[in-house]
Amino acid sequence: MNSRCRTHCEDLIRRTADSFPEIDSPGMRLITRIFRLRDLIFENAQREMARFDLSTTEFSVLSTLRKSPVPHALRPADICKGMLLTSGGLTKVLKALEGRGLVDRADDPTDGRGCLIRLTPPGVAFAEQAMRAVIGSDVDLLLRAADADSVAAAAEALRPFTEALDR
């Protein structure tokens, strides 16, 4: 996001309270702050992913595979779950990752017609390095604003919302 076009979150909240007070509420302020934090964290993560020459989708695929149990292999349909990605879009991403030697395809022993996408040994190492860098940078961003205890408390304070609404 271009910093010249950016409206600071607290300014936006204040302007909303002044010009549209009927929607000003703790819920609106929480949502506005969550959206802004999401944007700031996402921008930061994109800068880190660029250091690894990864798109956000490629990073997501590698992360999804790395978080799966050894041998870090999933069916393409399982990779797509939770990602807003068509099978054609996934095919393009997988070809790029295969071309870099980060993933390969193996026969699915439970389905003779299907395949599994798995991280190669260099893919595991690369995914771990990228994930450490991106998540580490995002956590460092949060720690510029608050101490570790406050970050932990905020994470726990949001838990009831995600548990109740993430269905």
PDB file of N, CA and C in Angstrom, residues 7 21 32 37 40 51 62 68 70 96 122 128 131 134 137 143 151 154-156 160 166:
ATOM      1  N   THR A   7      -4.304   6.046   5.431  1.00  0.00           N
ATOM      2  CA  THR A   7      -4.942   6.776   6.525  1.00  0.00           C
ATOM      3  C   THR A   7      -4.628   6.007   7.795  1.00  0.00           C
ATOM      4  N   PRO A  21     -21.466   8.846  13.915  1.00  0.00           N
ATOM      5  CA  PRO A  21     -21.429   8.320  15.289  1.00  0.00           C
ATOM      6  C   PRO A  21     -22.324   7.112  15.518  1.00  0.00           C
ATOM      7  N   THR A  32     -11.886  -2.301  12.871  1.00  0.00           N
ATOM      8  CA  THR A  32     -10.993  -1.388  12.147  1.00  0.00           C
ATOM      9  C   THR A  32      -9.543  -1.661  12.501  1.00  0.00           C
ATOM     10  N   LEU A  37      -4.228  -3.901  11.276  1.00  0.00           N
ATOM     11  CA  LEU A  37      -3.113  -4.771  11.658  1.00  0.00           C
ATOM     12  C   LEU A  37      -2.874  -5.845  10.608  1.00  0.00           C
ATOM     13  N   LEU A  40      -0.957  -4.258   7.764  1.00  0.00           N
ATOM     14  CA  LEU A  40       0.439  -3.991   8.113  1.00  0.00           C
ATOM     15  C   LEU A  40       1.250  -5.284   8.170  1.00  0.00           C
ATOM     16  N   ARG A  51      12.103 -11.621  -0.453  1.00  0.00           N
ATOM     17  CA  ARG A  51      13.506 -11.992  -0.253  1.00  0.00           C
ATOM     18  C   ARG A  51      13.766 -13.437  -0.677  1.00  0.00           C
ATOM     19  N   LEU A  62       3.816 -23.894   0.371  1.00  0.00           N
ATOM     20  CA  LEU A  62       4.961 -24.469   1.079  1.00  0.00           C
ATOM     21  C   LEU A  62       4.674 -24.596   2.570  1.00  0.00           C
ATOM     22  N   SER A  68       2.159 -30.151   7.481  1.00  0.00           N
ATOM     23  CA  SER A  68       1.589 -31.498   7.461  1.00  0.00           C
ATOM     24  C   SER A  68       2.644 -32.483   7.978  1.00  0.00           C
ATOM     25  N   VAL A  70       5.294 -35.570   8.454  1.00  0.00           N
ATOM     26  CA  VAL A  70       6.269 -36.209   7.572  1.00  0.00           C
ATOM     27  C   VAL A  70       5.549 -37.320   6.829  1.00  0.00           C
ATOM     28  N   ALA A  96       5.645 -24.073 -10.799  1.00  0.00           N
ATOM     29  CA  ALA A  96       6.729 -23.149 -10.444  1.00  0.00           C
ATOM     30  C   ALA A  96       7.576 -23.716  -9.305  1.00  0.00           C
ATOM     31  N   PRO A 122      15.312 -30.428  -0.121  1.00  0.00           N
ATOM     32  CA  PRO A 122      15.642 -28.996  -0.183  1.00  0.00           C
ATOM     33  C   PRO A 122      14.404 -28.117   0.035  1.00  0.00           C
ATOM     34  N   GLU A 128      11.177 -24.124   5.742  1.00  0.00           N
ATOM     35  CA  GLU A 128      11.463 -23.793   7.139  1.00  0.00           C
ATOM     36  C   GLU A 128      12.183 -22.457   7.247  1.00  0.00           C
ATOM     37  N   MET A 131       9.612 -19.701   6.376  1.00  0.00           N
ATOM     38  CA  MET A 131       8.601 -19.556   7.430  1.00  0.00           C
ATOM     39  C   MET A 131       9.198 -18.880   8.666  1.00  0.00           C
ATOM     40  N   VAL A 134       9.626 -15.096   7.709  1.00  0.00           N
ATOM     41  CA  VAL A 134       8.367 -14.344   7.589  1.00  0.00           C
ATOM     42  C   VAL A 134       7.687 -14.204   8.947  1.00  0.00           C
ATOM     43  N   SER A 137       9.753 -11.998  11.310  1.00  0.00           N
ATOM     44  CA  SER A 137       9.633 -10.590  10.972  1.00  0.00           C
ATOM     45  C   SER A 137       8.279 -10.028  11.400  1.00  0.00           C
ATOM     46  N   LEU A 143       6.262  -6.697  18.132  1.00  0.00           N
ATOM     47  CA  LEU A 143       7.044  -6.382  19.326  1.00  0.00           C
ATOM     48  C   LEU A 143       7.595  -4.960  19.309  1.00  0.00           C
ATOM     49  N   VAL A 151       1.578  -9.082  23.597  1.00  0.00           N
ATOM     50  CA  VAL A 151       1.264  -9.811  22.361  1.00  0.00           C
ATOM     51  C   VAL A 151       0.583 -11.134  22.707  1.00  0.00           C
ATOM     52  N   ALA A 154      -2.964 -10.423  23.818  1.00  0.00           N
ATOM     53  CA  ALA A 154      -3.822 -10.083  22.676  1.00  0.00           C
ATOM     54  C   ALA A 154      -4.199 -11.342  21.901  1.00  0.00           C
ATOM     55  N   ALA A 155      -3.231 -12.233  21.715  1.00  0.00           N
ATOM     56  CA  ALA A 155      -3.516 -13.484  21.005  1.00  0.00           C
ATOM     57  C   ALA A 155      -4.595 -14.277  21.733  1.00  0.00           C
ATOM     58  N   GLU A 156      -4.493 -14.360  23.038  1.00  0.00           N
ATOM     59  CA  GLU A 156      -5.485 -15.098  23.817  1.00  0.00           C
ATOM     60  C   GLU A 156      -6.825 -14.374  23.865  1.00  0.00           C
ATOM     61  N   PRO A 160     -11.562 -16.392  21.760  1.00  0.00           N
ATOM     62  CA  PRO A 160     -13.005 -16.686  21.766  1.00  0.00           C
ATOM     63  C   PRO A 160     -13.695 -16.312  20.452  1.00  0.00           C
ATOM     64  N   ASP A 166     -15.060 -19.187  13.521  1.00  0.00           N
ATOM     65  CA  ASP A 166     -14.286 -19.865  12.459  1.00  0.00           C
ATOM     66  C   ASP A 166     -14.854 -21.269  12.236  1.00  0.00           C
TER      67      ASP A 166
END
